[in-house]
Coordinates of C-alpha atoms and ligand atoms in Angstrom, one line a residue:
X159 CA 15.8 -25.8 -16.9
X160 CA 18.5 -27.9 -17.6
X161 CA 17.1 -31.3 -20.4
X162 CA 16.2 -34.3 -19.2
X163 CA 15.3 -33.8 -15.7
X164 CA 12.7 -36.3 -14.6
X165 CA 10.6 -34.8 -11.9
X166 CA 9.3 -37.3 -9.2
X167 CA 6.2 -35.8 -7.4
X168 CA 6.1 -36.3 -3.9
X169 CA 3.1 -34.6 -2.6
X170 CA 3.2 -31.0 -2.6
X171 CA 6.8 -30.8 -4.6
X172 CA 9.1 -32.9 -6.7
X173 CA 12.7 -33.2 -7.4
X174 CA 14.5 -33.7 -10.0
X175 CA 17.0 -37.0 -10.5
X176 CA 19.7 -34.0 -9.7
X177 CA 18.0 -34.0 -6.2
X178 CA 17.1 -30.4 -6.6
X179 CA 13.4 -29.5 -5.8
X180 CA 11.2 -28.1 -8.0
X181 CA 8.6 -25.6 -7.0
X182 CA 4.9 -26.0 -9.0
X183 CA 2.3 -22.8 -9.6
X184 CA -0.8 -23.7 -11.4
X185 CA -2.3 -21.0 -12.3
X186 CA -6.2 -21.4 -13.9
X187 CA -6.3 -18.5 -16.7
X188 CA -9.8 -20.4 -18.1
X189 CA -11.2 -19.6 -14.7
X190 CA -10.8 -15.4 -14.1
X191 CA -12.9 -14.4 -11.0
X192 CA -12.9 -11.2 -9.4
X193 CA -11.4 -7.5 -10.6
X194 CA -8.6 -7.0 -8.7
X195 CA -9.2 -3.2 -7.8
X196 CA -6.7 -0.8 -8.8
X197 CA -7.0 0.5 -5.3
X198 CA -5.1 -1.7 -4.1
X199 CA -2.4 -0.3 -5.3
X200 CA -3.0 3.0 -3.4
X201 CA -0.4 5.2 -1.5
X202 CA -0.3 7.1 1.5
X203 CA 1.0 10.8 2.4
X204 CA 0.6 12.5 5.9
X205 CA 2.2 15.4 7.4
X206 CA 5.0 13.6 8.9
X207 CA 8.6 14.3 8.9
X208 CA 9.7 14.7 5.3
X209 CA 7.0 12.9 3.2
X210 CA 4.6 16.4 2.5
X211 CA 6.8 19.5 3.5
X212 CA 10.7 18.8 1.5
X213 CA 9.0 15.6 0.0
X214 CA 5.9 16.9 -2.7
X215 CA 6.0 20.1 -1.1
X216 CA 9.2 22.1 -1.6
X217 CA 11.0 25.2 -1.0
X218 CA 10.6 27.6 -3.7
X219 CA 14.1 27.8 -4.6
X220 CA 14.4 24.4 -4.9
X221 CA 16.2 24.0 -8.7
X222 CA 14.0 21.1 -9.4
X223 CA 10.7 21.2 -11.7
X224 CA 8.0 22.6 -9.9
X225 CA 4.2 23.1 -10.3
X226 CA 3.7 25.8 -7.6
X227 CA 5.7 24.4 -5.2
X228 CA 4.8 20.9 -6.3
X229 CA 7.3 18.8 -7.4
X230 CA 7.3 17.6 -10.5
X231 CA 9.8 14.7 -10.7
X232 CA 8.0 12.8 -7.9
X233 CA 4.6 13.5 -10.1
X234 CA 6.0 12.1 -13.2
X235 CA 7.8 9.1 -11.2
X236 CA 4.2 8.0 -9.4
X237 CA 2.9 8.8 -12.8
X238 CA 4.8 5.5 -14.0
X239 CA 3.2 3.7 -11.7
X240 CA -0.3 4.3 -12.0
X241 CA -0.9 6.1 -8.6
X242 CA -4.5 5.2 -8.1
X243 CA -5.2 7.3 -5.0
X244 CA -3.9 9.3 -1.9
X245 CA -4.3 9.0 1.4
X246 CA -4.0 12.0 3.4
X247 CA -3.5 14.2 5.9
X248 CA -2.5 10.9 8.2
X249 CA -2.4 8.9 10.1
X250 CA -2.3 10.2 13.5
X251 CA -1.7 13.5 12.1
X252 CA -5.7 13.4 10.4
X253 CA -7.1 12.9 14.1
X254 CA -5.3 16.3 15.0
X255 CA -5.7 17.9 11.7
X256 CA -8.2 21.5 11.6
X257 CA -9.4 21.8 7.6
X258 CA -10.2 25.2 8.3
X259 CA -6.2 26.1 8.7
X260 CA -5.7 24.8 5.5
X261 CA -7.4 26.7 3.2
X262 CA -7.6 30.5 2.5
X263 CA -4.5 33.0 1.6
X264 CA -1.5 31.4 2.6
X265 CA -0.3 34.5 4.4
X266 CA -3.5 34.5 6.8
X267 CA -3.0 30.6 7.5
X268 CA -2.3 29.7 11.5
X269 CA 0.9 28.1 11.9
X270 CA 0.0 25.3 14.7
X271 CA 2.1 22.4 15.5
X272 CA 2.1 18.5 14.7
X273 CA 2.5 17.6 18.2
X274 CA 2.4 13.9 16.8
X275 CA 5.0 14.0 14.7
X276 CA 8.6 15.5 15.9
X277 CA 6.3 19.0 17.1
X278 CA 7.6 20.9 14.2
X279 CA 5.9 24.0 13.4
X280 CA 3.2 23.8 10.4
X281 CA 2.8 26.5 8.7
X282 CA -0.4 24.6 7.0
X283 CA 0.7 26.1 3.1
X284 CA -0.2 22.4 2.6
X285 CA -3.9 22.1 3.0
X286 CA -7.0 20.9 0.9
X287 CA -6.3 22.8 -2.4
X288 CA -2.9 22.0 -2.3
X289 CA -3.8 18.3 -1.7
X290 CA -6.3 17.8 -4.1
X291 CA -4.4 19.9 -7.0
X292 CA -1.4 17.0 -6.2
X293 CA -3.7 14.5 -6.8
X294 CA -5.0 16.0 -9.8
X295 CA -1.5 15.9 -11.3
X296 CA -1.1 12.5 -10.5
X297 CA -4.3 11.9 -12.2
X298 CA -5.3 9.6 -8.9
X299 CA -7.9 9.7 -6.6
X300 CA -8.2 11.2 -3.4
X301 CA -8.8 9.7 0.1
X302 CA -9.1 12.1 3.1
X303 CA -8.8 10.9 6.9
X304 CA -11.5 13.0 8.6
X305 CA -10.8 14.1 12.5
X306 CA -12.6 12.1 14.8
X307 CA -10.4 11.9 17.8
X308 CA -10.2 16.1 18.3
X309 CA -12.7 17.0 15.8
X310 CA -16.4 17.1 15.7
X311 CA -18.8 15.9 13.3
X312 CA -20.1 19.3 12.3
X313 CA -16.0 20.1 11.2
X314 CA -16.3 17.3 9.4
X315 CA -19.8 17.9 7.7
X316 CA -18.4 21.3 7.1
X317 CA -15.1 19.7 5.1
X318 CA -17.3 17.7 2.8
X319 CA -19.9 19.8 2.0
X320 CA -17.0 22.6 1.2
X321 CA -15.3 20.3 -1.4
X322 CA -18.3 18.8 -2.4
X323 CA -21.4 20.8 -2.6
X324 CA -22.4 22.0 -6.2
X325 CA -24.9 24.7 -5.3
X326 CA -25.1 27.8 -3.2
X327 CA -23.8 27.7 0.5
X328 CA -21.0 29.9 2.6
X329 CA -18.8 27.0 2.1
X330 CA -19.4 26.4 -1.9
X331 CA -18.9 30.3 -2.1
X332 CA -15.5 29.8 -0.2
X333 CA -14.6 27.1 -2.3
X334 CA -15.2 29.1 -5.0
X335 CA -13.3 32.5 -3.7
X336 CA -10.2 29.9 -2.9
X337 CA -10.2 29.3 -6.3
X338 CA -12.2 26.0 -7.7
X339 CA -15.8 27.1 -8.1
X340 CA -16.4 23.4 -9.7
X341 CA -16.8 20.9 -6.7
X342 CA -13.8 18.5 -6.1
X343 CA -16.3 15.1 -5.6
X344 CA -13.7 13.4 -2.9
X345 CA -15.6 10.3 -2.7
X346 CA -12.8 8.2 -0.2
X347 CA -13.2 9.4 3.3
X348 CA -12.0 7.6 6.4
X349 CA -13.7 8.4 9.3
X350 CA -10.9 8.3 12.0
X351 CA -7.8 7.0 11.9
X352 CA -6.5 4.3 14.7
X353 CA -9.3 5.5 16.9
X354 CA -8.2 2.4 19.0
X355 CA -4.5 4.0 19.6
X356 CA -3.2 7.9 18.9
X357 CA -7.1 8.3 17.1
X358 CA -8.7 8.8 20.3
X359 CA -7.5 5.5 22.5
X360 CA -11.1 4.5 22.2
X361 CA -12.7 0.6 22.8
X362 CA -14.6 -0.9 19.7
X363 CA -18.4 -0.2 21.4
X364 CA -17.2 3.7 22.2
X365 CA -15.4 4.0 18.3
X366 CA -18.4 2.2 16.7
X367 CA -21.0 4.6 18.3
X368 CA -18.8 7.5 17.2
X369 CA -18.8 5.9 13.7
X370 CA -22.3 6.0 13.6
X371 CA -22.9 9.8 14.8
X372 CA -20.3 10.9 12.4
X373 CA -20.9 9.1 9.5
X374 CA -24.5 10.6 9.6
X375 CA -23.8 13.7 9.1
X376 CA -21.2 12.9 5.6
X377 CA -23.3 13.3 3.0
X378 CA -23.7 12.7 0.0
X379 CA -23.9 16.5 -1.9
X380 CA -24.8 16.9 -5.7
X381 CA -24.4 13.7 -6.9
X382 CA -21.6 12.3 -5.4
X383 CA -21.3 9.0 -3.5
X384 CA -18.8 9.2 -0.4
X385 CA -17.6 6.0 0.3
X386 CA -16.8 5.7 3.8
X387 CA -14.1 3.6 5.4
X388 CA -14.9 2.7 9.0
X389 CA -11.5 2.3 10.9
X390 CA -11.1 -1.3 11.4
X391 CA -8.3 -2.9 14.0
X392 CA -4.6 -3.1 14.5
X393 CA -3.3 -6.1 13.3
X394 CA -4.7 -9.3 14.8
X395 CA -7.4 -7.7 17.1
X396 CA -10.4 -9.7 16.1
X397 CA -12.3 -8.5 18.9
X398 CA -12.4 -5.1 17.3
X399 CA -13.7 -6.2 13.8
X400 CA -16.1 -8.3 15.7
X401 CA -17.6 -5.4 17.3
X402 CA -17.7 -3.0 14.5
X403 CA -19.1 -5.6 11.6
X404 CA -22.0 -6.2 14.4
X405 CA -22.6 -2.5 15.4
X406 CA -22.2 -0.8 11.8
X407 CA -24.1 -1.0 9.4
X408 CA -23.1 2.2 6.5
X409 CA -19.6 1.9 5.6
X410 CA -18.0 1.1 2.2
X411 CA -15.3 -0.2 3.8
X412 CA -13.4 -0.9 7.2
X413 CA -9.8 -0.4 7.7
X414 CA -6.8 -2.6 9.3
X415 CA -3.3 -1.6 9.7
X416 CA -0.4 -4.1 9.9
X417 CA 3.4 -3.1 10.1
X418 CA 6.2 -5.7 9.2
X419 CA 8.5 -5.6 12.2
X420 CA 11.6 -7.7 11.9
X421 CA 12.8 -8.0 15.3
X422 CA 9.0 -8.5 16.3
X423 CA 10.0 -5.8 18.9
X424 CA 8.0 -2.2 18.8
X425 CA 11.3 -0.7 21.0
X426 CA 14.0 -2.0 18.7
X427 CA 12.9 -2.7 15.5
X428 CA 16.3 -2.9 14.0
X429 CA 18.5 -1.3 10.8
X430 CA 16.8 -1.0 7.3
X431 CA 20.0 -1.7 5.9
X432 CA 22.6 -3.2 8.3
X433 CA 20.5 -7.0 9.3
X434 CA 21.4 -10.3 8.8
X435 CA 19.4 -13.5 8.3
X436 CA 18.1 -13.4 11.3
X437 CA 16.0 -10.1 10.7
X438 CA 15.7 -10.9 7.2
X439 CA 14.1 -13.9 8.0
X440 CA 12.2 -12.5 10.9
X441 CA 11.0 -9.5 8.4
X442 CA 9.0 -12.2 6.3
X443 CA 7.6 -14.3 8.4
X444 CA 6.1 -10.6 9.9
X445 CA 4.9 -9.5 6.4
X446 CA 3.7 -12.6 6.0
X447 CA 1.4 -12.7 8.8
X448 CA -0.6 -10.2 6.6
X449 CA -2.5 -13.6 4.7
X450 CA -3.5 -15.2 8.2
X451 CA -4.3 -11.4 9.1
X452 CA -7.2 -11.3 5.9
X453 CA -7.9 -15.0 6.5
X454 CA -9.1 -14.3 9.6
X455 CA -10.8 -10.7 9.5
X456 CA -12.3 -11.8 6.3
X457 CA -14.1 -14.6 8.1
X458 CA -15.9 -12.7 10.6
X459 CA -16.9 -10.0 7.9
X460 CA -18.4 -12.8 6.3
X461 CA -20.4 -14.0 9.2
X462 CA -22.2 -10.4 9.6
X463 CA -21.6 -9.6 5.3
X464 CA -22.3 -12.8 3.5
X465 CA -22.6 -10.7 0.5
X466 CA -19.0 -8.9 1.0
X467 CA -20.7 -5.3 0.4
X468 CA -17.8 -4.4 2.6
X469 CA -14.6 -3.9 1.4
X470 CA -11.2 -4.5 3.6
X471 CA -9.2 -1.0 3.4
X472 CA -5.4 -2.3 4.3
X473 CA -4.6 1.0 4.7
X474 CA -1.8 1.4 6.3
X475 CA 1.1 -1.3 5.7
X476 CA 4.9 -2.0 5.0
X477 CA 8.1 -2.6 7.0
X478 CA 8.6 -0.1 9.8
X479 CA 12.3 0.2 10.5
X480 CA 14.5 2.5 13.2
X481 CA 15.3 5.8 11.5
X482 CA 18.4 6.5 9.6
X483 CA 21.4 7.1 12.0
X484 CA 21.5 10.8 13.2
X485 CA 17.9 11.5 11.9
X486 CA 14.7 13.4 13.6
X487 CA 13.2 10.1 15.3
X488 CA 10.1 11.8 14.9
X489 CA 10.7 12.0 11.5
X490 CA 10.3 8.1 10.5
X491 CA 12.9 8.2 7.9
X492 CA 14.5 4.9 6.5
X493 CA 16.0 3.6 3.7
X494 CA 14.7 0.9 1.8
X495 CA 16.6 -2.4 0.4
X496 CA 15.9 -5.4 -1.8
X497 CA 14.4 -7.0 1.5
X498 CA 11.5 -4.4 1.2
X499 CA 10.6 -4.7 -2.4
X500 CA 10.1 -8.7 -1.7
X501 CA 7.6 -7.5 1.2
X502 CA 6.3 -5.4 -1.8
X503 CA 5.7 -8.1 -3.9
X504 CA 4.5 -10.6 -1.3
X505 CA 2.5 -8.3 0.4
X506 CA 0.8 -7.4 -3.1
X507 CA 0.3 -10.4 -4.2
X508 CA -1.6 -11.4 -0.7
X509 CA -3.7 -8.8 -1.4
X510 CA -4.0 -9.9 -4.9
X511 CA -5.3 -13.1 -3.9
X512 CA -7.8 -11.5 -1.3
X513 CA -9.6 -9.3 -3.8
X514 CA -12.5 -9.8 -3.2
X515 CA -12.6 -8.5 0.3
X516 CA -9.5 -5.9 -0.3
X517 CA -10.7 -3.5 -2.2
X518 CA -8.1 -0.5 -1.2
X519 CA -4.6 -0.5 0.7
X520 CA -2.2 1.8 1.1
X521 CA 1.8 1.8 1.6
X522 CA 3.2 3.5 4.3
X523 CA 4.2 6.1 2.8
X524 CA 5.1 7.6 -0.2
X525 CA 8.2 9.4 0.3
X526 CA 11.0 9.4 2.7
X527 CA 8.7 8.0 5.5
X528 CA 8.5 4.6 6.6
X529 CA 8.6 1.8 3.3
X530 CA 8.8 4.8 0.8
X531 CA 8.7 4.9 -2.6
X532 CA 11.0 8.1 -3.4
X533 CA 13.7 9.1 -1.3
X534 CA 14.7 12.6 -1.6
X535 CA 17.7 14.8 -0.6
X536 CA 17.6 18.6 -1.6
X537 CA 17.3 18.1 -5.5
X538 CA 18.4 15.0 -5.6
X539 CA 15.5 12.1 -5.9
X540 CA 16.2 8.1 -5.9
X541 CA 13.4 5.5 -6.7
X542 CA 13.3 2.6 -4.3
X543 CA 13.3 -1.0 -4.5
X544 CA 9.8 -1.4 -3.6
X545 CA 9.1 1.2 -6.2
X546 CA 10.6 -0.6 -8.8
X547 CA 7.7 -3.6 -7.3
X548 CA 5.2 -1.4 -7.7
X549 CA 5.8 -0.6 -11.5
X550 CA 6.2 -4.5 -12.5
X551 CA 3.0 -5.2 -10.9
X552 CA 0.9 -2.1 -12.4
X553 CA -0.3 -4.8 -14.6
X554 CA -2.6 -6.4 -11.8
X555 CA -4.7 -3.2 -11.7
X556 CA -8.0 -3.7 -12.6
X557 CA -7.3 -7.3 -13.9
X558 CA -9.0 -9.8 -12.9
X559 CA -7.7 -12.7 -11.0
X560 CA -6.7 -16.0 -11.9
X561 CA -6.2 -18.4 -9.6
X562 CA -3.1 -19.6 -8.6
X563 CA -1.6 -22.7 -6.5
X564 CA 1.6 -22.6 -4.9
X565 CA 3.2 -26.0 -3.8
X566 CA 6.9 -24.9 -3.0
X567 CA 9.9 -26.0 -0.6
X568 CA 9.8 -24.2 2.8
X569 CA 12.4 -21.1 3.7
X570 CA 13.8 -22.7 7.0
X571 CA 15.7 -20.9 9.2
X572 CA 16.7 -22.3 12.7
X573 CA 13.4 -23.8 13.9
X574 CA 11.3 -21.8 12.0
X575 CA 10.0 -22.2 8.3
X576 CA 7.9 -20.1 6.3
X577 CA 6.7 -20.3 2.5
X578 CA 9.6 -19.6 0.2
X579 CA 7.6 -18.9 -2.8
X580 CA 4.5 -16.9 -3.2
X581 CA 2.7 -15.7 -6.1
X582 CA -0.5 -14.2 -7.9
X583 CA -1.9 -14.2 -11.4
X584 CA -4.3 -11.5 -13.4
X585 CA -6.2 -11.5 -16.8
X586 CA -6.3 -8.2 -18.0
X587 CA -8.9 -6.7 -20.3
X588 CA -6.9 -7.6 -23.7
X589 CA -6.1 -11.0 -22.2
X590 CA -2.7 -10.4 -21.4
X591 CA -1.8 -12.9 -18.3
X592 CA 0.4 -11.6 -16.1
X593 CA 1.9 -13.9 -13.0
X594 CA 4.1 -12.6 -10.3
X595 CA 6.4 -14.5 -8.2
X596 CA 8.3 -13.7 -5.1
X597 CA 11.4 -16.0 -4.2
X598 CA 11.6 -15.4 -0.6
X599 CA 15.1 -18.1 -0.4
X600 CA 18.2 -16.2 0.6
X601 CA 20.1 -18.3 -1.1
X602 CA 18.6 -21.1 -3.0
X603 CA 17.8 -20.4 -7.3
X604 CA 14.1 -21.8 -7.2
X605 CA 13.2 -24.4 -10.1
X606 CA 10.3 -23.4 -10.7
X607 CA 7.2 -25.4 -13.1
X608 CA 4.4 -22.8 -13.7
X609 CA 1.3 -24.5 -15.2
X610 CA -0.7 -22.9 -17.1
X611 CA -3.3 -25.4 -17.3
X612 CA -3.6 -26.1 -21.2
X613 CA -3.3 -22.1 -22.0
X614 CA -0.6 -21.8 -24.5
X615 CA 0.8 -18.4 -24.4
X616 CA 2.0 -17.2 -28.2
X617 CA 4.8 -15.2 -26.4
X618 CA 6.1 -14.8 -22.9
X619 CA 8.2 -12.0 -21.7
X620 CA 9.8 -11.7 -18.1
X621 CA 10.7 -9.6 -15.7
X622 CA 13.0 -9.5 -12.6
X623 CA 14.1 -7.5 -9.7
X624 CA 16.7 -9.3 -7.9
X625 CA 20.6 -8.1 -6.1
X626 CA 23.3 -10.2 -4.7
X627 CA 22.4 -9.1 -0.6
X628 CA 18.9 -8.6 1.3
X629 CA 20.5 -5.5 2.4
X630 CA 21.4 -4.1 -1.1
X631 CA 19.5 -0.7 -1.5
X632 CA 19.7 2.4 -4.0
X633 CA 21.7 5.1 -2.4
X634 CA 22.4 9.0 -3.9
X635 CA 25.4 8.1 -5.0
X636 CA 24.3 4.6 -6.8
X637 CA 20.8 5.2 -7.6
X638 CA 20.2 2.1 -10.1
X639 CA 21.6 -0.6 -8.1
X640 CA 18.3 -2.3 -7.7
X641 CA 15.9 -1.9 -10.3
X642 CA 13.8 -4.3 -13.0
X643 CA 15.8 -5.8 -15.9
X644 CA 14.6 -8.5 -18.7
X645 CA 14.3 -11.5 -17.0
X646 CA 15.3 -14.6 -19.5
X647 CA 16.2 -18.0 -17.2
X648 CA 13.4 -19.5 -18.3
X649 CA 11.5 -21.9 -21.2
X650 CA 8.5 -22.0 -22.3
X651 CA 7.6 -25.8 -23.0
X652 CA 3.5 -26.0 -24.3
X653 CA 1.5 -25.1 -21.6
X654 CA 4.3 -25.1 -18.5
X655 CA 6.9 -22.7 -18.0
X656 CA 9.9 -23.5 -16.3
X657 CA 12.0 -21.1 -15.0
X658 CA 14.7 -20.8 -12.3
X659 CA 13.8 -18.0 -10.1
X660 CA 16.5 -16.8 -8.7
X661 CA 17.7 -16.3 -4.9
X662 CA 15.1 -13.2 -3.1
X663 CA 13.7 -12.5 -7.0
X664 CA 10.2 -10.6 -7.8
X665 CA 9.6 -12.0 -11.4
X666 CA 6.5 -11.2 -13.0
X667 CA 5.8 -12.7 -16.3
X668 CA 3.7 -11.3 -19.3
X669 CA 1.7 -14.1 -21.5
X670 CA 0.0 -13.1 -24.4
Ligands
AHR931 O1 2.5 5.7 9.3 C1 2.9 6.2 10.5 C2 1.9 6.1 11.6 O2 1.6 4.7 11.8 C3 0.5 6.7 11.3 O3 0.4 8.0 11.5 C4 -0.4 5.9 12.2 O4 -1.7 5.8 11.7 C5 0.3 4.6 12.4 O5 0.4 4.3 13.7

């Protein structure tokens, strides 16, 4: 911030004698509230194109690091990040999925086919073991999407009492004879998937019923607690929270599943890398939508929950693109630019902000599907944008929040405006204050006042993920185009911070 700027406050900005107009955060760090669950953080993996089979799962002459036929590199990159759990085996792929081809000798597994997804042959050498020995390298925890569209509850009583069940049964002895006599404890289990669309194209009163016959029958074995996740609407479909809050009564948590669509059109929904503003623009007022999405859902789950027992599972988001050019359309491949990781970082710091209802979400999906994290070709393996999000705001997990004010110029475009700055702030168990700030402005450097309040930081350190075009992305052949450097353009004055944030930045700062 350049000296002697005089900042006239006019209501919910200021600008400086220069004419430029300042952005103001407060963020309370005397007031933390609620833990911001690490959950939130969570991924997703189905049997979908490339993200399980050639993604974590590869051929075994493959000259990459392997565990099995794991692969290692991926491991060690969602390592970095603090993976906290795994969705799996979809998506619209779990409502289809039979357990009971998963496990067993590999040789006597049936190869069926994922009519949902391309109708490629599975050969099901990716099944329970498989998934929860991933997730056990990854050190994060498990979430399984039981079949409720085309399964029954028994298969599903079956499932959990065969990963779960300490003592003596067929299906503990199987367990066993597949090679983990201990019991796996999965504790995350959603029960149905999109029940309203490729789950079973069922209305709220049919699904809720079903909810309630199924989740009778998933018990709790030898001491572990399943937490079950209801599945909760598609986007802005209040009717269907409204129905399940008032007909269900045992669930952990209930689901919702929002997609960023640029063009706000399902049939074309435009490049991941070849936009201009127009889609930009139209990309974040769609990811966006995600804060009136939990404003709204969270108020009729407080009418029927005053005490928020229930938690909001977001799991399924992120920007949903057409496929790469001469890809399997079934196969949901897309790259990812600097325009996704600042969906990233909105996207988590919504969530941030609505901790106390979100409790678990879940990108869509880990690799080469959809916004992915890794992007993968033979042995070669880039990390993404948004992964690059995801590592700056590991900090958030666990922490608990500060509140934080935003009072920031609008992005206009044409007509339209939308907020150009968003942001969320965490305390974490050895007091380090951590603030992250999106910069949504194609083109404008933000000046930016962060208050802290009277909280006077000895040190603070930044960080910032930032390129030249929305469209930037890493590619094979330039792999660290985009990725988190030292972020300096700022001064620390008492308790206020003022920085220049530049044009479509994620910054997150570290106070201590
Ligand atoms: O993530 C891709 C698909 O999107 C999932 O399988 C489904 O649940 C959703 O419609």
């Amino acid at each position: 911030m350049k000296k002697g700027i005089i900042l006239l406050m006019l209501g919910c900005f200021s600008i400086s004698m220069f004419g430029q107009k300042t952005a103001h955060v407060t963020v309370q760090v005397t007031q933390p509230k609620q833990q911001i669950s690490k959950h939130v953080y969570g991924h997703f993996a189905e049997h979908l194109g490339r993200c399980i089979y050639d993604g974590f799962w590869v051929d075994p002459n493959l000259p990459v690091e392997k565990q099995g036929r794991i692969r290692m590199d991926i491991v060690k990159a969602l390592r970095d990040i603090d993976i906290p759990n795994l969705r799996w085996p979809g998506g619209c792929y779990a409502d289809e999925y039979q357990w009971i081809d998963g496990v067993g000798k590999p040789e006597d597994r049936p190869v069926t086919i994922n009519s949902h997804w391309g109708g490629v042959t599975e050969d099901n050498s990716f099944g329970t073991h498989e998934f929860l020995e991933l997730c056990e390298l990854l050190g994060c925890d498990p979430y399984i999407s039981a079949n409720v569209g085309s399964g029954t509850p028994e298969q599903m009583r079956d499932w959990i009492e065969y990963l779960n069940f300490a003592g003596e049964s067929t299906l503990a002895k199987q367990r066993a004879a597949n090679g983990h006599p201990e019991p796996y404890g999965v504790s995350f289990w959603g029960i149905g998937n999109e029940s309203w669309g490729c789950g079973g194209n069922m209305t709220p009163e049919f699904y809720s019923d079903q909810y309630r016959l199924f989740q009778t029958y998933a018990r709790d074995y030898s001491g572990n607690r399943i937490r079950k996740i209801a599945c909760g609407p598609n986007g802005a479909d209040y009717n269907w929270m409204e129905v399940c809050m008032k007909n269900i009564r045992s669930m952990w948590g209930i689901s919702l599943h929002h997609y960023t669509i640029a063009t706000g059109n399902w049939g074309k929904k435009g490049s991941a890398t070849t936009f201009k503003e127009d889609e930009y623009f139209g990309a974040m007022k769609s990811c966006l939508f995600m804060e009136e999405l939990l404003q709204k859902h969270t108020a009729i789950m407080d009418r029927y929950d005053r005490q928020q027992r229930v938690g909001l599972v977001v799991d399924e988001w992120g920007i949903w693109t057409d496929v790469e050019p001469g890809t399997n359309p079934g196969f949901l491949y897309q790259q990812n630019s600097l325009r996704d990781a600042l969906i990233a970082g909105s996207t988590l710091n919504i969530f941030n902000n609505y901790s106390h209802r979100v409790r678990m979400a879940n990108l869509a999906q880990t690799i080469n599907v959809l916004q992915s994290l890794v992007l993968t070709d033979k042995e070669k393996m880039l990390l993404t944008p948004t992964y690059h999000v995801f590592k700056m705001y590991k900090v958030h997990q666990d922490a608990k929040l500060l509140p934080s004010f935003v009072d920031a110029p609008k992005y206009t475009y044409g007509k339209e405006e939308i907020d150009g700055l968003n942001a969320s702030a965490s305390i974490d168990e050895n007091g380090v204050v951590h603030i992250s700030l999106v910069n949504l402005n194609p083109a404008t450097t933000l000046a930016t006042q962060v208050n802290l309040n009277g909280y006077n930081a000895k040190s603070v350190k930044g960080e910032v993920l930032t390129s030249k075009s929305f469209t930037d992305h890493n590619s094979f052949d330039q792999p660290n185009k985009i990725k988190a450097t030292e972020y300096k353009d700022f001064k620390q004055k008492g308790d206020l911070i003022e920085a220049q944030l530049p044009p479509m930045s994620v910054v997150v700062f570290s106070l201590k």
